[in-house]
Amino acid sequence: MNTHMHADHVTGSGKLKELLPGCRSLISKASGAQADVHVADSELVEFGRHKLECRATPGHTNGCLTYVCKEQGMAFTGDTLLIRGCGRTDFQEGSPTALFESVHTKIFSLPDEFKLYPAHDYKGLTETTVGEEKKFNARLTKPLKEFVDIMDNLNLPYPKLIDKAVPANRVCGLQF
């Protein structure tokens, strides 16, 4: 299950499908990437006794998803919401306004005690909560205009693998 089509690395979905017969790849229909299963906002992914609600959370990319497991009080936010930060918005149809609105309507609307698991963290942390991010997120606690200003002026370097990763990820990471 991919949260979005990555620009900084090649997905392992294709390799997993080669190694594990019957394994299926899943990604947002809005991502434009190939997969066995395409999902959209509000759809449920069921496996065993578990259900994950797919919430479209565009902004980092236009195809970002957050997976919410209500019965366990948790969500997997991908790069949309990081611990005390968020994913960049300066490529792959990124939009600071869309990201801000996604987080505030689709993630911050969850109960404060919900645990959040981002795709990665640069300080070794693995989880946070909705309540913590509402209080302490250095970017997303700002008003929209200030948030957009911050995101528009990050001046981050161009991802090193973007020219290889994006085309490869459009085809499940199989042509790298």
JSON list of C-alpha atoms in Angstrom, two decimals, residues 19-118:
[
{"chain": "A", "resi": 19, "resn": "LEU", "atom": "CA", "xyz": [8.97, -12.26, -4.53]},
{"chain": "A", "resi": 20, "resn": "LEU", "atom": "CA", "xyz": [5.52, -12.93, -3.05]},
{"chain": "A", "resi": 21, "resn": "PRO", "atom": "CA", "xyz": [3.06, -14.60, -5.42]},
{"chain": "A", "resi": 22, "resn": "GLY", "atom": "CA", "xyz": [-0.39, -13.11, -4.98]},
{"chain": "A", "resi": 23, "resn": "CYS", "atom": "CA", "xyz": [0.90, -9.84, -3.55]},
{"chain": "A", "resi": 24, "resn": "ARG", "atom": "CA", "xyz": [-0.99, -6.88, -5.01]},
{"chain": "A", "resi": 25, "resn": "SER", "atom": "CA", "xyz": [0.03, -3.23, -5.20]},
{"chain": "A", "resi": 26, "resn": "LEU", "atom": "CA", "xyz": [-2.28, -0.41, -4.16]},
{"chain": "A", "resi": 27, "resn": "ILE", "atom": "CA", "xyz": [-2.11, 3.34, -4.72]},
{"chain": "A", "resi": 28, "resn": "SER", "atom": "CA", "xyz": [-4.42, 6.31, -5.16]},
{"chain": "A", "resi": 29, "resn": "LYS", "atom": "CA", "xyz": [-6.19, 6.58, -8.49]},
{"chain": "A", "resi": 30, "resn": "ALA", "atom": "CA", "xyz": [-5.24, 10.29, -8.45]},
{"chain": "A", "resi": 31, "resn": "SER", "atom": "CA", "xyz": [-1.52, 9.41, -8.44]},
{"chain": "A", "resi": 32, "resn": "GLY", "atom": "CA", "xyz": [-1.55, 8.35, -12.08]},
{"chain": "A", "resi": 33, "resn": "ALA", "atom": "CA", "xyz": [0.64, 5.34, -11.21]},
{"chain": "A", "resi": 34, "resn": "GLN", "atom": "CA", "xyz": [0.00, 1.76, -12.25]},
{"chain": "A", "resi": 35, "resn": "ALA", "atom": "CA", "xyz": [-1.15, -0.66, -9.56]},
{"chain": "A", "resi": 36, "resn": "ASP", "atom": "CA", "xyz": [-3.30, -3.73, -9.14]},
{"chain": "A", "resi": 37, "resn": "VAL", "atom": "CA", "xyz": [-5.73, -1.75, -6.99]},
{"chain": "A", "resi": 38, "resn": "HIS", "atom": "CA", "xyz": [-6.57, 1.94, -7.28]},
{"chain": "A", "resi": 39, "resn": "VAL", "atom": "CA", "xyz": [-8.41, 3.60, -4.40]},
{"chain": "A", "resi": 40, "resn": "ALA", "atom": "CA", "xyz": [-10.08, 6.94, -3.85]},
{"chain": "A", "resi": 41, "resn": "ASP", "atom": "CA", "xyz": [-11.22, 9.07, -0.92]},
{"chain": "A", "resi": 42, "resn": "SER", "atom": "CA", "xyz": [-13.48, 7.28, 1.60]},
{"chain": "A", "resi": 43, "resn": "GLU", "atom": "CA", "xyz": [-12.89, 3.79, 0.20]},
{"chain": "A", "resi": 44, "resn": "LEU", "atom": "CA", "xyz": [-12.12, 0.98, 2.63]},
{"chain": "A", "resi": 45, "resn": "VAL", "atom": "CA", "xyz": [-9.28, -1.49, 2.30]},
{"chain": "A", "resi": 46, "resn": "GLU", "atom": "CA", "xyz": [-10.09, -4.66, 4.21]},
{"chain": "A", "resi": 47, "resn": "PHE", "atom": "CA", "xyz": [-7.67, -7.41, 5.18]},
{"chain": "A", "resi": 48, "resn": "GLY", "atom": "CA", "xyz": [-8.24, -10.03, 7.85]},
{"chain": "A", "resi": 49, "resn": "ARG", "atom": "CA", "xyz": [-10.29, -8.36, 10.58]},
{"chain": "A", "resi": 50, "resn": "HIS", "atom": "CA", "xyz": [-8.86, -4.91, 9.82]},
{"chain": "A", "resi": 51, "resn": "LYS", "atom": "CA", "xyz": [-10.22, -2.01, 7.81]},
{"chain": "A", "resi": 52, "resn": "LEU", "atom": "CA", "xyz": [-8.33, 1.04, 6.64]},
{"chain": "A", "resi": 53, "resn": "GLU", "atom": "CA", "xyz": [-10.23, 4.08, 5.45]},
{"chain": "A", "resi": 54, "resn": "CYS", "atom": "CA", "xyz": [-8.51, 5.86, 2.56]},
{"chain": "A", "resi": 55, "resn": "ARG", "atom": "CA", "xyz": [-8.50, 9.63, 2.99]},
{"chain": "A", "resi": 56, "resn": "ALA", "atom": "CA", "xyz": [-7.29, 11.71, 0.06]},
{"chain": "A", "resi": 57, "resn": "THR", "atom": "CA", "xyz": [-4.74, 14.16, 1.47]},
{"chain": "A", "resi": 58, "resn": "PRO", "atom": "CA", "xyz": [-3.26, 15.94, -1.56]},
{"chain": "A", "resi": 59, "resn": "GLY", "atom": "CA", "xyz": [-0.69, 18.68, -1.22]},
{"chain": "A", "resi": 60, "resn": "HIS", "atom": "CA", "xyz": [2.69, 16.94, -1.06]},
{"chain": "A", "resi": 61, "resn": "THR", "atom": "CA", "xyz": [1.59, 15.30, -4.32]},
{"chain": "A", "resi": 62, "resn": "ASN", "atom": "CA", "xyz": [-1.85, 15.28, -5.88]},
{"chain": "A", "resi": 63, "resn": "GLY", "atom": "CA", "xyz": [-2.22, 11.56, -5.19]},
{"chain": "A", "resi": 64, "resn": "CYS", "atom": "CA", "xyz": [-1.39, 11.42, -1.47]},
{"chain": "A", "resi": 65, "resn": "LEU", "atom": "CA", "xyz": [-3.45, 9.20, 0.80]},
{"chain": "A", "resi": 66, "resn": "THR", "atom": "CA", "xyz": [-3.70, 8.81, 4.55]},
{"chain": "A", "resi": 67, "resn": "TYR", "atom": "CA", "xyz": [-4.84, 5.39, 5.78]},
{"chain": "A", "resi": 68, "resn": "VAL", "atom": "CA", "xyz": [-6.99, 5.50, 8.93]},
{"chain": "A", "resi": 69, "resn": "CYS", "atom": "CA", "xyz": [-7.58, 2.50, 11.20]},
{"chain": "A", "resi": 70, "resn": "LYS", "atom": "CA", "xyz": [-10.45, 3.66, 13.39]},
{"chain": "A", "resi": 71, "resn": "GLU", "atom": "CA", "xyz": [-10.71, 0.51, 15.54]},
{"chain": "A", "resi": 72, "resn": "GLN", "atom": "CA", "xyz": [-7.08, 0.90, 16.62]},
{"chain": "A", "resi": 73, "resn": "GLY", "atom": "CA", "xyz": [-7.06, 4.71, 16.79]},
{"chain": "A", "resi": 74, "resn": "MET", "atom": "CA", "xyz": [-4.25, 5.27, 14.31]},
{"chain": "A", "resi": 75, "resn": "ALA", "atom": "CA", "xyz": [-3.43, 6.67, 10.90]},
{"chain": "A", "resi": 76, "resn": "PHE", "atom": "CA", "xyz": [-0.58, 6.32, 8.43]},
{"chain": "A", "resi": 77, "resn": "THR", "atom": "CA", "xyz": [0.07, 9.76, 6.97]},
{"chain": "A", "resi": 78, "resn": "GLY", "atom": "CA", "xyz": [2.82, 9.13, 4.43]},
{"chain": "A", "resi": 79, "resn": "ASP", "atom": "CA", "xyz": [4.65, 12.38, 3.66]},
{"chain": "A", "resi": 80, "resn": "THR", "atom": "CA", "xyz": [1.58, 14.59, 4.05]},
{"chain": "A", "resi": 81, "resn": "LEU", "atom": "CA", "xyz": [2.09, 15.02, 7.79]},
{"chain": "A", "resi": 82, "resn": "LEU", "atom": "CA", "xyz": [5.47, 14.38, 9.36]},
{"chain": "A", "resi": 83, "resn": "ILE", "atom": "CA", "xyz": [6.36, 14.68, 13.04]},
{"chain": "A", "resi": 84, "resn": "ARG", "atom": "CA", "xyz": [6.45, 18.45, 13.66]},
{"chain": "A", "resi": 85, "resn": "GLY", "atom": "CA", "xyz": [6.51, 19.10, 9.92]},
{"chain": "A", "resi": 86, "resn": "CYS", "atom": "CA", "xyz": [5.09, 18.08, 6.56]},
{"chain": "A", "resi": 87, "resn": "GLY", "atom": "CA", "xyz": [6.16, 17.00, 3.10]},
{"chain": "A", "resi": 88, "resn": "ARG", "atom": "CA", "xyz": [7.47, 19.53, 0.63]},
{"chain": "A", "resi": 89, "resn": "THR", "atom": "CA", "xyz": [5.08, 20.96, -1.95]},
{"chain": "A", "resi": 90, "resn": "ASP", "atom": "CA", "xyz": [7.35, 22.25, -4.70]},
{"chain": "A", "resi": 91, "resn": "PHE", "atom": "CA", "xyz": [7.08, 19.39, -7.25]},
{"chain": "A", "resi": 92, "resn": "GLN", "atom": "CA", "xyz": [4.72, 16.61, -8.48]},
{"chain": "A", "resi": 93, "resn": "GLU", "atom": "CA", "xyz": [1.64, 18.85, -8.53]},
{"chain": "A", "resi": 94, "resn": "GLY", "atom": "CA", "xyz": [2.33, 19.86, -4.93]},
{"chain": "A", "resi": 95, "resn": "SER", "atom": "CA", "xyz": [0.32, 22.65, -3.38]},
{"chain": "A", "resi": 96, "resn": "PRO", "atom": "CA", "xyz": [0.83, 24.24, 0.04]},
{"chain": "A", "resi": 97, "resn": "THR", "atom": "CA", "xyz": [-2.81, 25.34, 0.18]},
{"chain": "A", "resi": 98, "resn": "ALA", "atom": "CA", "xyz": [-4.05, 21.84, -0.66]},
{"chain": "A", "resi": 99, "resn": "LEU", "atom": "CA", "xyz": [-1.70, 20.28, 1.91]},
{"chain": "A", "resi": 100, "resn": "PHE", "atom": "CA", "xyz": [-2.83, 22.69, 4.64]},
{"chain": "A", "resi": 101, "resn": "GLU", "atom": "CA", "xyz": [-6.50, 21.99, 3.88]},
{"chain": "A", "resi": 102, "resn": "SER", "atom": "CA", "xyz": [-5.90, 18.22, 3.70]},
{"chain": "A", "resi": 103, "resn": "VAL", "atom": "CA", "xyz": [-4.20, 18.09, 7.07]},
{"chain": "A", "resi": 104, "resn": "HIS", "atom": "CA", "xyz": [-6.74, 20.32, 8.79]},
{"chain": "A", "resi": 105, "resn": "THR", "atom": "CA", "xyz": [-9.83, 18.59, 7.35]},
{"chain": "A", "resi": 106, "resn": "LYS", "atom": "CA", "xyz": [-8.73, 14.95, 6.98]},
{"chain": "A", "resi": 107, "resn": "ILE", "atom": "CA", "xyz": [-6.12, 14.39, 9.72]},
{"chain": "A", "resi": 108, "resn": "PHE", "atom": "CA", "xyz": [-6.64, 17.05, 12.40]},
{"chain": "A", "resi": 109, "resn": "SER", "atom": "CA", "xyz": [-10.34, 16.12, 12.36]},
{"chain": "A", "resi": 110, "resn": "LEU", "atom": "CA", "xyz": [-9.45, 12.76, 13.94]},
{"chain": "A", "resi": 111, "resn": "PRO", "atom": "CA", "xyz": [-9.60, 12.49, 17.75]},
{"chain": "A", "resi": 112, "resn": "ASP", "atom": "CA", "xyz": [-6.61, 14.07, 19.51]},
{"chain": "A", "resi": 113, "resn": "GLU", "atom": "CA", "xyz": [-5.47, 10.73, 20.96]},
{"chain": "A", "resi": 114, "resn": "PHE", "atom": "CA", "xyz": [-5.17, 9.04, 17.54]},
{"chain": "A", "resi": 115, "resn": "LYS", "atom": "CA", "xyz": [-1.62, 7.88, 16.91]},
{"chain": "A", "resi": 116, "resn": "LEU", "atom": "CA", "xyz": [-0.03, 9.05, 13.67]},
{"chain": "A", "resi": 117, "resn": "TYR", "atom": "CA", "xyz": [2.68, 7.18, 11.81]},
{"chain": "A", "resi": 118, "resn": "PRO", "atom": "CA", "xyz": [4.44, 9.22, 9.13]}
]
